[in-house]
């Protein structure tokens, strides 16, 4: 049922989740269907791009049908189609964008391309009607680790980020070497609660006056430590390893985030991305913000990881700003967050 509401269909296929959502008036999530390929990639220890694209292709029509059905609407009721056009895996993105264009073409509805990371940040607007810039967004996911100052909806500055791997990617690779399932963040987070910080892992770039972060050395240190212990025939205390790793990985993010809050006089912080589901990061960032007098918005679990409601939210915002794409909409796998609104006229 439409009830004179403005309905946006969000489509997200940037990585290994085929997600389609119907959002009414930018606030009410009528459906949020996510078909995850996690079980497939558990066997590989990570996402295989070619396989991901194939599964999007197989799943997307079914996900669309279920999403519309659950929302109690038909394609005729939809007012706007929003789709993730980057950053992400090129083949995976193409599946979502092609579907969105087919829907827009067949139904004559407007279409708009959405930046995936702005989607993660904007998930918070669905839950927090009062949230508005300025704020600092701490984006931590499987593909990105960035501290972004959001002065206005179209004025974003990257204050710092990783020089190499993303923090989520590091979690996934460390989990793999420890024999834990993909995606690694979830089991490491759980086991870390049962362990002690007994393994020494140096913190990369510690003491440097920078907003840069680095995770690849940390990953290598864990791999080397594990191999060393194996060679010596010593027991690997998995929970202790998880705790030691997590303290350092999240510690890197906390150090840079607190530096930014202090030095830029940030008054409001927003967490975004899959790693913001991490219990230690959530608790420690709350403490950091309390100590530094900043308000913090922590997204509910359902909107930390990839979903399409967050994409619909951004699409509606772009629509309000009269930003549309044409049916020549392409994908941009390396789209920078600073020019997320590149279609703005
Ligand atoms: O945002 P997301 O769903 O996909 C990307 O855009 O990358 O993030 C997925 C990442 C994975 O690396 C996963 O291990 C991590 O988020 N993750 C976590 C937790 N839950 C998911 N990392 C740490 N702790 C968690 N509880
Ligand atoms: Zn994501």
Short mmCIF file of C-alpha atoms in Angstrom, two decimals, residues 12-233:
data_model
loop_
_atom_site.label_atom_id
_atom_site.label_comp_id
_atom_site.label_asym_id
_atom_site.label_seq_id
_atom_site.Cartn_x
_atom_site.Cartn_y
_atom_site.Cartn_z
CA UNK A 12 23.03 -2.90 -3.10
CA UNK A 13 25.41 -5.44 -4.67
CA UNK A 14 28.87 -3.93 -4.09
CA UNK A 15 30.39 -7.02 -2.44
CA UNK A 16 28.86 -10.32 -1.32
CA UNK A 17 25.37 -9.24 -0.24
CA UNK A 18 22.49 -9.01 -2.71
CA UNK A 19 20.23 -6.53 -0.95
CA UNK A 20 17.03 -4.76 -1.95
CA UNK A 21 14.94 -2.55 0.29
CA UNK A 22 11.83 -0.39 0.07
CA UNK A 23 11.96 2.74 2.23
CA UNK A 24 9.00 5.10 2.67
CA UNK A 25 9.58 8.84 3.09
CA UNK A 26 13.25 8.20 3.85
CA UNK A 27 12.48 6.89 7.34
CA UNK A 28 10.24 3.87 7.33
CA UNK A 29 11.96 0.67 6.24
CA UNK A 30 9.13 -1.36 4.68
CA UNK A 31 11.43 -4.20 3.64
CA UNK A 32 15.15 -4.89 3.88
CA UNK A 33 15.98 -8.18 2.17
CA UNK A 34 19.58 -9.37 2.24
CA UNK A 35 20.71 -12.51 0.49
CA UNK A 36 24.17 -13.13 1.86
CA UNK A 37 26.84 -15.22 0.17
CA UNK A 38 28.71 -15.61 3.46
CA UNK A 39 28.13 -19.38 3.56
CA UNK A 40 29.65 -19.76 0.09
CA UNK A 41 32.74 -17.71 0.94
CA UNK A 42 33.28 -19.48 4.27
CA UNK A 43 34.97 -22.21 2.21
CA UNK A 44 37.30 -19.69 0.58
CA UNK A 45 38.08 -17.55 3.64
CA UNK A 46 37.10 -14.42 1.69
CA UNK A 47 35.14 -13.10 -1.27
CA UNK A 48 35.95 -14.38 -4.76
CA UNK A 49 34.79 -11.54 -7.07
CA UNK A 50 33.79 -13.70 -10.05
CA UNK A 51 31.71 -16.04 -7.90
CA UNK A 52 30.10 -13.08 -6.12
CA UNK A 53 28.92 -11.59 -9.45
CA UNK A 54 27.46 -14.91 -10.53
CA UNK A 55 25.49 -15.26 -7.31
CA UNK A 56 24.15 -11.71 -7.54
CA UNK A 57 22.87 -12.57 -11.01
CA UNK A 58 21.18 -15.73 -9.76
CA UNK A 59 19.66 -14.10 -6.66
CA UNK A 60 18.68 -10.60 -7.61
CA UNK A 61 15.26 -11.24 -9.18
CA UNK A 62 14.16 -13.35 -6.21
CA UNK A 63 15.41 -10.72 -3.75
CA UNK A 64 13.49 -8.02 -5.65
CA UNK A 65 10.29 -10.05 -5.62
CA UNK A 66 10.57 -10.80 -1.89
CA UNK A 67 11.40 -7.20 -1.05
CA UNK A 68 8.38 -5.80 -2.92
CA UNK A 69 6.11 -8.48 -1.46
CA UNK A 70 7.25 -7.86 2.10
CA UNK A 71 6.75 -4.11 1.64
CA UNK A 72 3.27 -4.81 0.23
CA UNK A 73 3.94 -2.78 -2.92
CA UNK A 74 4.47 -3.32 -6.64
CA UNK A 75 7.02 -1.73 -8.96
CA UNK A 76 4.26 0.69 -10.08
CA UNK A 77 4.18 2.14 -6.56
CA UNK A 78 7.90 2.89 -6.50
CA UNK A 79 8.84 6.57 -7.03
CA UNK A 80 12.61 6.29 -7.24
CA UNK A 81 15.30 3.67 -7.82
CA UNK A 82 18.65 4.11 -6.01
CA UNK A 83 21.57 1.80 -6.64
CA UNK A 84 25.13 1.46 -5.33
CA UNK A 85 27.46 2.39 -8.19
CA UNK A 86 30.71 2.30 -6.20
CA UNK A 87 33.07 1.75 -4.60
CA UNK A 88 33.13 -2.04 -4.69
CA UNK A 89 33.82 -5.04 -6.89
CA UNK A 90 33.26 -4.10 -10.51
CA UNK A 91 31.38 -7.24 -11.58
CA UNK A 92 29.24 -7.23 -8.45
CA UNK A 93 28.36 -3.54 -8.84
CA UNK A 94 27.39 -4.13 -12.48
CA UNK A 95 24.75 -6.66 -11.45
CA UNK A 96 22.96 -4.13 -9.25
CA UNK A 97 23.30 -1.24 -11.68
CA UNK A 98 22.04 -3.30 -14.65
CA UNK A 99 19.03 -4.44 -12.63
CA UNK A 100 18.29 -0.90 -11.47
CA UNK A 101 18.47 0.41 -15.03
CA UNK A 102 16.18 -2.33 -16.31
CA UNK A 103 13.62 -1.46 -13.61
CA UNK A 104 13.91 2.27 -14.30
CA UNK A 105 13.60 1.74 -18.05
CA UNK A 106 10.60 -0.58 -17.79
CA UNK A 107 8.76 1.53 -15.21
CA UNK A 108 9.82 5.00 -16.36
CA UNK A 109 10.93 5.82 -12.79
CA UNK A 110 13.95 8.06 -12.05
CA UNK A 111 17.23 6.43 -11.11
CA UNK A 112 20.18 7.67 -9.06
CA UNK A 113 23.66 6.24 -8.38
CA UNK A 114 24.68 6.02 -4.70
CA UNK A 115 28.09 5.96 -3.01
CA UNK A 116 28.37 2.86 -0.82
CA UNK A 117 30.19 4.57 2.06
CA UNK A 118 27.78 7.49 2.13
CA UNK A 119 25.18 4.74 2.42
CA UNK A 120 26.89 3.39 5.54
CA UNK A 121 27.06 6.85 7.09
CA UNK A 122 23.44 7.63 6.12
CA UNK A 123 22.11 4.45 7.72
CA UNK A 124 22.29 6.55 10.88
CA UNK A 125 19.84 9.13 9.49
CA UNK A 126 17.14 6.44 9.28
CA UNK A 127 17.27 5.86 13.02
CA UNK A 128 18.21 9.34 14.18
CA UNK A 129 15.92 11.94 12.65
CA UNK A 130 17.73 14.65 14.63
CA UNK A 131 21.18 13.87 13.21
CA UNK A 132 22.64 16.51 10.94
CA UNK A 133 26.12 17.77 9.98
CA UNK A 134 28.61 18.78 11.17
CA UNK A 135 29.94 15.46 12.47
CA UNK A 136 32.89 13.15 12.14
CA UNK A 137 32.20 9.78 10.51
CA UNK A 138 34.38 6.87 11.52
CA UNK A 139 33.98 4.42 8.64
CA UNK A 140 35.36 0.96 9.32
CA UNK A 141 34.44 -1.88 6.99
CA UNK A 142 35.82 -4.79 5.00
CA UNK A 143 37.00 -2.48 2.22
CA UNK A 144 37.54 0.89 3.92
CA UNK A 145 38.91 2.54 7.04
CA UNK A 146 38.46 6.29 6.96
CA UNK A 147 37.96 9.21 9.28
CA UNK A 148 35.82 11.75 7.49
CA UNK A 149 34.80 15.21 8.56
CA UNK A 150 31.27 15.93 7.32
CA UNK A 151 30.77 19.71 7.43
CA UNK A 152 27.67 19.58 5.27
CA UNK A 153 25.86 16.98 3.16
CA UNK A 154 28.06 17.88 0.20
CA UNK A 155 31.21 18.94 2.05
CA UNK A 156 33.31 15.96 3.12
CA UNK A 157 36.99 15.91 3.98
CA UNK A 158 38.98 12.74 4.57
CA UNK A 159 41.12 13.40 7.66
CA UNK A 160 42.88 10.07 7.57
CA UNK A 161 42.63 6.46 6.59
CA UNK A 162 44.50 3.26 6.09
CA UNK A 163 47.63 3.17 3.98
CA UNK A 164 47.10 -0.50 3.13
CA UNK A 165 44.48 -3.04 4.24
CA UNK A 166 41.12 -2.06 5.69
CA UNK A 167 40.56 -3.02 9.32
CA UNK A 168 37.76 -5.49 8.41
CA UNK A 169 39.96 -7.11 5.79
CA UNK A 170 42.61 -7.54 8.50
CA UNK A 171 40.05 -9.20 10.80
CA UNK A 172 39.06 -11.55 7.98
CA UNK A 173 42.65 -12.53 7.17
CA UNK A 174 43.65 -13.04 10.81
CA UNK A 175 40.54 -15.19 11.33
CA UNK A 176 41.56 -17.30 8.38
CA UNK A 177 45.02 -18.03 9.78
CA UNK A 178 43.42 -18.92 13.12
CA UNK A 179 41.02 -21.32 11.40
CA UNK A 180 37.96 -19.20 12.22
CA UNK A 181 35.06 -18.73 9.77
CA UNK A 182 34.52 -15.84 7.36
CA UNK A 183 33.66 -13.03 8.00
CA UNK A 184 36.32 -13.00 10.68
CA UNK A 185 35.13 -9.99 12.66
CA UNK A 186 32.28 -11.86 14.28
CA UNK A 187 34.17 -14.87 15.75
CA UNK A 188 37.19 -12.75 16.74
CA UNK A 189 34.93 -10.27 18.55
CA UNK A 190 33.25 -13.15 20.41
CA UNK A 191 36.45 -15.05 21.32
CA UNK A 192 38.32 -11.88 22.36
CA UNK A 193 35.86 -11.56 25.26
CA UNK A 194 37.05 -14.92 26.60
CA UNK A 195 40.77 -14.22 26.18
CA UNK A 196 43.58 -12.17 27.73
CA UNK A 197 46.03 -9.84 26.00
CA UNK A 198 49.03 -12.14 26.42
CA UNK A 199 50.63 -12.02 22.96
CA UNK A 200 52.80 -9.07 22.06
CA UNK A 201 51.84 -7.48 18.74
CA UNK A 202 53.40 -4.10 17.97
CA UNK A 203 51.02 -1.29 17.04
CA UNK A 204 51.87 -0.02 13.51
CA UNK A 205 52.70 3.72 13.22
CA UNK A 206 52.53 4.02 17.04
CA UNK A 207 53.68 7.39 18.30
CA UNK A 208 53.65 8.98 14.82
CA UNK A 209 51.89 12.30 14.49
CA UNK A 210 49.55 11.21 11.71
CA UNK A 211 45.95 10.34 10.96
CA UNK A 212 47.17 7.49 8.77
CA UNK A 213 46.56 3.92 9.83
CA UNK A 214 48.14 0.64 8.78
CA UNK A 215 46.88 -2.90 9.25
CA UNK A 216 48.90 -5.04 6.88
CA UNK A 217 51.93 -5.27 9.20
CA UNK A 218 49.67 -6.30 12.07
CA UNK A 219 48.19 -9.07 9.93
CA UNK A 220 51.70 -10.26 8.97
CA UNK A 221 52.78 -10.21 12.63
CA UNK A 222 49.88 -12.46 13.61
CA UNK A 223 50.62 -14.83 10.72
CA UNK A 224 54.32 -15.00 11.64
CA UNK A 225 53.57 -15.51 15.32
CA UNK A 226 51.13 -18.33 14.56
CA UNK A 227 53.64 -20.03 12.22
CA UNK A 228 56.39 -19.67 14.81
CA UNK A 229 54.28 -21.25 17.53
CA UNK A 230 53.29 -24.05 15.16
CA UNK A 231 56.92 -24.74 14.25
CA UNK A 232 57.86 -24.91 17.92
CA UNK A 233 54.92 -27.24 18.52
#
